[in-house]
């Protein structure tokens, strides 16, 4: 990922605490427009300057052309309060071999998938298996992508419970594994909407679906009850794919 620096010089007598709140709102709008990743950017005041260091998927993710109505409105508000303009600078990359997001002209399909440590986009390209910045999609809802990001937060919450083991582990695992869970229902609905908006088939990832019994993949698709095991693993990851139900999954290592 790229680490960007967004900063502004405070040239007015505004309360810095009020301003940091407004800046925080701007950052949450950047997230909603799909331009920044995660909710973990550093934000601080130094002298008469506010600085924030968000993650982005592309070097130019913060380009004005990707701004939505809310980002533009809040940018103006912050600039008016400070009596100066926002400044943008790319600080660096998270690691040297960082691969850029999907660059396919047209993806064969998309997959909605995330996990408890991911700050990538929750949408990956089925052709190249790289992440797809949300701002490349048509607007999903209210100028941005918040419903997709709230599914992502729900999924990450369940995956965190599952990883931590002590509280709600079984419940969380069921939310991620069962096609009829509330979490899967929310995710499948999002897949349908993305498919409608883009005309690209969009699959939902069901967590580590089912297991080997001896050498056989015995469990059929939980949606249509038909065979869904793949002859060859897809992207060294997926073992199951049902084109009717638009779901993919992997074999659980815990038999
Ligand atoms: Zn791609
Ligand atoms: Zn199926």
mmCIF file of C-alpha atoms and ligand atoms in Angstrom:
data_model
loop_
_atom_site.group_PDB
_atom_site.id
_atom_site.type_symbol
_atom_site.label_atom_id
_atom_site.label_comp_id
_atom_site.label_asym_id
_atom_site.label_seq_id
_atom_site.Cartn_x
_atom_site.Cartn_y
_atom_site.Cartn_z
ATOM 1 C CA UNK A 1 0.000 0.000 0.000
ATOM 2 C CA UNK A 2 0.915 3.612 -0.261
ATOM 3 C CA UNK A 3 1.158 5.863 2.749
ATOM 4 C CA UNK A 4 -0.005 9.344 1.947
ATOM 5 C CA UNK A 5 0.379 12.557 3.865
ATOM 6 C CA UNK A 6 -2.544 14.935 3.932
ATOM 7 C CA UNK A 7 -1.787 18.133 5.793
ATOM 8 C CA UNK A 8 -3.005 21.674 6.234
ATOM 9 C CA UNK A 9 -1.478 24.802 7.738
ATOM 10 C CA UNK A 10 -3.736 26.485 10.241
ATOM 11 C CA UNK A 11 -3.781 30.180 9.356
ATOM 12 C CA UNK A 12 -6.807 31.135 11.423
ATOM 13 C CA UNK A 13 -7.642 31.366 15.114
ATOM 14 C CA UNK A 14 -9.784 28.205 15.074
ATOM 15 C CA UNK A 15 -9.690 25.843 18.049
ATOM 16 C CA UNK A 16 -7.303 23.060 17.139
ATOM 17 C CA UNK A 17 -9.439 20.484 18.889
ATOM 18 C CA UNK A 18 -12.473 21.506 16.839
ATOM 19 C CA UNK A 19 -10.370 21.306 13.725
ATOM 20 C CA UNK A 20 -9.027 17.849 14.473
ATOM 21 C CA UNK A 21 -12.661 16.708 14.736
ATOM 22 C CA UNK A 22 -13.472 18.197 11.321
ATOM 23 C CA UNK A 23 -10.343 16.602 9.885
ATOM 24 C CA UNK A 24 -11.382 13.273 11.321
ATOM 25 C CA UNK A 25 -14.740 13.635 9.559
ATOM 26 C CA UNK A 26 -12.914 14.319 6.309
ATOM 27 C CA UNK A 27 -10.937 11.108 6.772
ATOM 28 C CA UNK A 28 -14.090 9.088 7.367
ATOM 29 C CA UNK A 29 -15.536 10.527 4.132
ATOM 30 C CA UNK A 30 -12.369 9.522 2.275
ATOM 31 C CA UNK A 31 -12.906 5.996 3.567
ATOM 32 C CA UNK A 32 -16.559 6.021 2.480
ATOM 33 C CA UNK A 33 -15.545 7.082 -1.019
ATOM 34 C CA UNK A 34 -13.171 4.096 -1.191
ATOM 35 C CA UNK A 35 -10.078 6.320 -1.413
ATOM 36 C CA UNK A 36 -8.399 5.336 1.881
ATOM 37 C CA UNK A 37 -8.056 1.934 3.520
ATOM 38 C CA UNK A 38 -8.737 0.794 7.063
ATOM 39 C CA UNK A 39 -9.563 3.167 9.877
ATOM 40 C CA UNK A 40 -6.104 3.341 11.328
ATOM 41 C CA UNK A 41 -4.422 6.402 9.924
ATOM 42 C CA UNK A 42 -2.231 8.477 12.239
ATOM 43 C CA UNK A 43 -3.466 11.992 12.712
ATOM 44 C CA UNK A 44 -1.610 14.602 14.716
ATOM 45 C CA UNK A 45 -0.990 18.289 15.314
ATOM 46 C CA UNK A 46 2.474 19.737 15.047
ATOM 47 C CA UNK A 47 2.867 23.476 15.555
ATOM 48 C CA UNK A 48 0.225 25.100 13.360
ATOM 49 C CA UNK A 49 -0.262 22.119 11.159
ATOM 50 C CA UNK A 50 -2.509 19.063 11.101
ATOM 51 C CA UNK A 51 -1.048 15.979 9.473
ATOM 52 C CA UNK A 52 -2.682 12.679 8.648
ATOM 53 C CA UNK A 53 -1.107 9.546 7.184
ATOM 54 C CA UNK A 54 -3.732 7.313 5.540
ATOM 55 C CA UNK A 55 -3.146 4.129 3.545
ATOM 56 C CA UNK A 56 -4.245 4.001 -0.090
ATOM 57 C CA UNK A 57 -4.213 1.249 -2.715
ATOM 58 C CA UNK A 58 -2.845 3.396 -5.513
ATOM 59 C CA UNK A 59 -0.467 6.296 -5.639
ATOM 60 C CA UNK A 60 -3.212 8.512 -6.991
ATOM 61 C CA UNK A 61 -6.139 7.235 -4.897
ATOM 62 C CA UNK A 62 -6.570 10.710 -3.416
ATOM 63 C CA UNK A 63 -6.811 12.382 -6.833
ATOM 64 C CA UNK A 64 -9.631 14.872 -6.962
ATOM 65 C CA UNK A 65 -11.400 12.897 -9.709
ATOM 66 C CA UNK A 66 -12.195 10.169 -7.146
ATOM 67 C CA UNK A 67 -13.584 12.598 -4.555
ATOM 68 C CA UNK A 68 -17.290 12.342 -3.935
ATOM 69 C CA UNK A 69 -19.793 14.967 -2.817
ATOM 70 C CA UNK A 70 -19.000 14.503 0.898
ATOM 71 C CA UNK A 71 -15.223 14.603 0.459
ATOM 72 C CA UNK A 72 -15.477 17.819 -1.556
ATOM 73 C CA UNK A 73 -17.880 19.430 0.909
ATOM 74 C CA UNK A 74 -15.757 18.564 3.933
ATOM 75 C CA UNK A 75 -12.539 19.595 2.152
ATOM 76 C CA UNK A 76 -14.033 23.021 1.588
ATOM 77 C CA UNK A 77 -15.157 23.240 5.202
ATOM 78 C CA UNK A 78 -11.698 22.348 6.576
ATOM 79 C CA UNK A 79 -9.976 24.720 4.129
ATOM 80 C CA UNK A 80 -12.358 27.561 5.015
ATOM 81 C CA UNK A 81 -11.844 27.047 8.752
ATOM 82 C CA UNK A 82 -8.038 26.977 8.363
ATOM 83 C CA UNK A 83 -7.900 29.714 5.711
ATOM 84 C CA UNK A 84 -5.508 27.557 3.704
ATOM 85 C CA UNK A 85 -5.472 24.565 1.361
ATOM 86 C CA UNK A 86 -4.962 20.863 1.922
ATOM 87 C CA UNK A 87 -1.566 19.560 0.834
ATOM 88 C CA UNK A 88 -0.982 16.035 -0.469
ATOM 89 C CA UNK A 89 2.238 14.054 -0.628
ATOM 90 C CA UNK A 90 3.033 10.364 -1.084
ATOM 91 C CA UNK A 91 5.314 9.372 1.792
ATOM 92 C CA UNK A 92 6.172 5.825 0.726
ATOM 93 C CA UNK A 93 5.073 2.260 0.188
ATOM 94 C CA UNK A 94 4.292 -0.268 2.900
ATOM 95 C CA UNK A 95 6.793 -2.695 1.385
ATOM 96 C CA UNK A 96 8.992 -2.788 -1.665
ATOM 97 C CA UNK A 97 7.267 -5.572 -3.549
ATOM 98 C CA UNK A 98 3.806 -4.101 -3.060
ATOM 99 C CA UNK A 99 1.712 -5.085 -6.050
ATOM 100 C CA UNK A 100 -0.619 -2.567 -7.533
ATOM 101 C CA UNK A 101 -4.341 -3.365 -7.445
ATOM 102 C CA UNK A 102 -6.133 -5.046 -10.334
ATOM 103 C CA UNK A 103 -5.435 -3.513 -13.717
ATOM 104 C CA UNK A 104 -7.593 -5.866 -15.798
ATOM 105 C CA UNK A 105 -9.540 -4.137 -18.580
ATOM 106 C CA UNK A 106 -12.523 -6.261 -17.660
ATOM 107 C CA UNK A 107 -12.528 -8.740 -14.791
ATOM 108 C CA UNK A 108 -14.177 -12.097 -15.517
ATOM 109 C CA UNK A 109 -15.714 -11.938 -12.054
ATOM 110 C CA UNK A 110 -15.312 -10.353 -8.639
ATOM 111 C CA UNK A 111 -15.095 -11.934 -5.171
ATOM 112 C CA UNK A 112 -16.228 -10.258 -1.958
ATOM 113 C CA UNK A 113 -13.697 -11.384 0.651
ATOM 114 C CA UNK A 114 -11.816 -9.983 3.620
ATOM 115 C CA UNK A 115 -10.284 -11.183 6.905
ATOM 116 C CA UNK A 116 -9.476 -9.875 10.366
ATOM 117 C CA UNK A 117 -6.177 -8.241 9.419
ATOM 118 C CA UNK A 118 -6.936 -7.052 5.911
ATOM 119 C CA UNK A 119 -7.097 -3.369 5.041
ATOM 120 C CA UNK A 120 -7.335 -4.065 1.306
ATOM 121 C CA UNK A 121 -10.554 -3.424 -0.524
ATOM 122 C CA UNK A 122 -13.013 -6.246 0.282
ATOM 123 C CA UNK A 123 -13.473 -6.782 -3.452
ATOM 124 C CA UNK A 124 -10.933 -8.841 -5.416
ATOM 125 C CA UNK A 125 -10.691 -9.533 -9.128
ATOM 126 C CA UNK A 126 -11.403 -13.154 -10.108
ATOM 127 C CA UNK A 127 -9.076 -12.839 -13.106
ATOM 128 C CA UNK A 128 -5.871 -11.548 -11.441
ATOM 129 C CA UNK A 129 -6.759 -12.114 -7.750
ATOM 130 C CA UNK A 130 -5.746 -8.572 -6.857
ATOM 131 C CA UNK A 131 -7.736 -6.096 -4.878
ATOM 132 C CA UNK A 132 -10.159 -3.743 -6.673
ATOM 133 C CA UNK A 133 -10.364 -0.167 -5.344
ATOM 134 C CA UNK A 134 -13.996 0.575 -4.583
ATOM 135 C CA UNK A 135 -13.850 3.970 -6.306
ATOM 136 C CA UNK A 136 -13.562 2.124 -9.616
ATOM 137 C CA UNK A 137 -17.092 0.816 -9.195
ATOM 138 C CA UNK A 138 -20.140 2.883 -10.004
ATOM 139 C CA UNK A 139 -21.481 4.636 -6.906
ATOM 140 C CA UNK A 140 -23.054 2.019 -4.641
ATOM 141 C CA UNK A 141 -25.133 4.145 -2.292
ATOM 142 C CA UNK A 142 -25.303 7.799 -1.263
ATOM 143 C CA UNK A 143 -22.210 8.890 -3.271
ATOM 144 C CA UNK A 144 -20.046 6.088 -1.860
ATOM 145 C CA UNK A 145 -19.566 2.546 -0.635
ATOM 146 C CA UNK A 146 -20.528 2.532 3.040
ATOM 147 C CA UNK A 147 -22.838 -0.542 2.904
ATOM 148 C CA UNK A 148 -19.932 -2.597 1.505
ATOM 149 C CA UNK A 149 -17.632 -1.245 4.202
ATOM 150 C CA UNK A 150 -20.123 -1.983 6.946
ATOM 151 C CA UNK A 151 -20.343 -5.613 5.787
ATOM 152 C CA UNK A 152 -16.519 -5.581 5.846
ATOM 153 C CA UNK A 153 -16.509 -4.314 9.447
ATOM 154 C CA UNK A 154 -19.053 -6.971 10.447
ATOM 155 C CA UNK A 155 -16.999 -9.703 8.808
ATOM 156 C CA UNK A 156 -13.786 -8.493 10.454
ATOM 157 C CA UNK A 157 -15.593 -8.409 13.831
ATOM 158 C CA UNK A 158 -16.699 -12.045 13.406
ATOM 159 C CA UNK A 159 -13.266 -13.128 12.209
ATOM 160 C CA UNK A 160 -11.681 -11.398 15.212
ATOM 161 C CA UNK A 161 -14.013 -13.250 17.626
ATOM 162 C CA UNK A 162 -13.113 -16.461 15.875
ATOM 163 C CA UNK A 163 -9.382 -15.768 16.083
ATOM 164 C CA UNK A 164 -9.533 -14.734 19.745
ATOM 165 C CA UNK A 165 -11.324 -17.996 20.616
ATOM 166 C CA UNK A 166 -12.771 -17.120 24.042
ATOM 167 C CA UNK A 167 -15.934 -15.154 23.286
ATOM 168 C CA UNK A 168 -18.556 -16.136 20.711
ATOM 169 C CA UNK A 169 -16.155 -18.204 18.655
ATOM 170 C CA UNK A 170 -18.713 -20.763 17.460
ATOM 171 C CA UNK A 171 -21.333 -18.121 16.770
ATOM 172 C CA UNK A 172 -18.851 -16.045 14.765
ATOM 173 C CA UNK A 173 -17.659 -19.060 12.804
ATOM 174 C CA UNK A 174 -21.243 -19.922 11.892
ATOM 175 C CA UNK A 175 -21.807 -16.363 10.689
ATOM 176 C CA UNK A 176 -18.856 -16.789 8.339
ATOM 177 C CA UNK A 177 -19.517 -20.396 7.266
ATOM 178 C CA UNK A 178 -23.273 -20.680 6.912
ATOM 179 C CA UNK A 179 -24.874 -19.425 3.744
ATOM 180 C CA UNK A 180 -28.049 -18.507 5.621
ATOM 181 C CA UNK A 181 -26.378 -16.450 8.362
ATOM 182 C CA UNK A 182 -27.078 -12.726 8.716
ATOM 183 C CA UNK A 183 -23.492 -11.935 7.733
ATOM 184 C CA UNK A 184 -23.664 -14.058 4.567
ATOM 185 C CA UNK A 185 -27.095 -12.623 3.761
ATOM 186 C CA UNK A 186 -25.689 -9.110 3.940
ATOM 187 C CA UNK A 187 -22.662 -10.091 1.823
ATOM 188 C CA UNK A 188 -24.701 -11.932 -0.827
ATOM 189 C CA UNK A 189 -26.998 -8.927 -1.168
ATOM 190 C CA UNK A 190 -23.956 -6.712 -1.758
ATOM 191 C CA UNK A 191 -22.645 -9.144 -4.394
ATOM 192 C CA UNK A 192 -25.979 -8.986 -6.212
ATOM 193 C CA UNK A 193 -25.955 -5.209 -6.190
ATOM 194 C CA UNK A 194 -22.339 -4.991 -7.401
ATOM 195 C CA UNK A 195 -23.199 -7.416 -10.199
ATOM 196 C CA UNK A 196 -26.197 -5.301 -11.177
ATOM 197 C CA UNK A 197 -24.095 -2.117 -11.180
ATOM 198 C CA UNK A 198 -21.116 -3.524 -13.095
ATOM 199 C CA UNK A 199 -22.548 -6.444 -15.120
ATOM 200 C CA UNK A 200 -19.644 -8.479 -13.714
ATOM 201 C CA UNK A 201 -20.593 -11.716 -11.889
ATOM 202 C CA UNK A 202 -19.785 -11.219 -8.201
ATOM 203 C CA UNK A 203 -19.117 -14.155 -5.883
ATOM 204 C CA UNK A 204 -19.333 -14.303 -2.124
ATOM 205 C CA UNK A 205 -16.605 -16.030 -0.135
ATOM 206 C CA UNK A 206 -17.895 -18.464 2.477
ATOM 207 C CA UNK A 207 -15.248 -19.042 5.117
ATOM 208 C CA UNK A 208 -13.367 -22.393 4.918
ATOM 209 C CA UNK A 209 -16.431 -24.174 3.892
ATOM 210 C CA UNK A 210 -16.059 -27.885 4.353
ATOM 211 C CA UNK A 211 -13.675 -30.540 4.746
ATOM 212 C CA UNK A 212 -12.199 -33.658 3.396
ATOM 213 C CA UNK A 213 -13.608 -36.994 4.329
ATOM 214 C CA UNK A 214 -10.846 -39.386 3.484
ATOM 215 C CA UNK A 215 -9.730 -38.091 0.090
ATOM 216 C CA UNK A 216 -13.180 -37.067 -1.008
ATOM 217 C CA UNK A 217 -14.693 -33.633 -1.119
ATOM 218 C CA UNK A 218 -18.051 -34.814 0.035
ATOM 219 C CA UNK A 219 -20.044 -31.772 0.875
ATOM 220 C CA UNK A 220 -22.133 -30.294 -1.930
ATOM 221 C CA UNK A 221 -22.816 -26.591 -2.444
ATOM 222 C CA UNK A 222 -24.768 -25.352 0.565
ATOM 223 C CA UNK A 223 -26.933 -23.229 -1.741
ATOM 224 C CA UNK A 224 -28.095 -25.632 -4.459
ATOM 225 C CA UNK A 225 -26.855 -28.967 -3.116
ATOM 226 C CA UNK A 226 -24.930 -29.684 -6.328
ATOM 227 C CA UNK A 227 -21.254 -30.450 -6.791
ATOM 228 C CA UNK A 228 -19.105 -27.371 -6.418
ATOM 229 C CA UNK A 229 -15.565 -28.631 -5.822
ATOM 230 C CA UNK A 230 -13.073 -27.344 -8.391
ATOM 231 C CA UNK A 231 -10.823 -29.747 -10.313
ATOM 232 C CA UNK A 232 -7.962 -27.335 -9.877
ATOM 233 C CA UNK A 233 -7.551 -24.847 -7.109
ATOM 234 C CA UNK A 234 -8.242 -21.295 -8.234
ATOM 235 C CA UNK A 235 -5.521 -18.713 -7.458
ATOM 236 C CA UNK A 236 -3.896 -21.246 -5.088
ATOM 237 C CA UNK A 237 -6.715 -20.510 -2.705
ATOM 238 C CA UNK A 238 -10.244 -21.469 -3.666
ATOM 239 C CA UNK A 239 -11.335 -25.137 -3.697
ATOM 240 C CA UNK A 240 -15.046 -24.596 -4.282
ATOM 241 C CA UNK A 241 -17.013 -22.431 -6.695
ATOM 242 C CA UNK A 242 -20.683 -22.572 -7.512
ATOM 243 C CA UNK A 243 -21.684 -20.585 -10.585
ATOM 244 C CA UNK A 244 -25.370 -20.941 -9.810
ATOM 245 C CA UNK A 245 -25.211 -19.616 -6.249
ATOM 246 C CA UNK A 246 -22.209 -17.324 -6.904
ATOM 247 C CA UNK A 247 -20.199 -18.491 -3.915
ATOM 248 C CA UNK A 248 -16.603 -19.636 -3.500
ATOM 249 C CA UNK A 249 -14.845 -21.274 -0.592
ATOM 250 C CA UNK A 250 -11.737 -23.060 0.603
ATOM 251 C CA UNK A 251 -11.143 -26.344 2.368
ATOM 252 C CA UNK A 252 -10.927 -25.921 6.100
ATOM 253 C CA UNK A 253 -7.605 -27.030 7.542
ATOM 254 C CA UNK A 254 -9.495 -28.067 10.702
ATOM 255 C CA UNK A 255 -11.226 -31.288 9.716
HETATM 256 ZN ZN1 LIG B 1 -7.815 -8.048 -12.244
HETATM 257 ZN ZN1 LIG B 2 -24.778 -23.757 -5.537
#
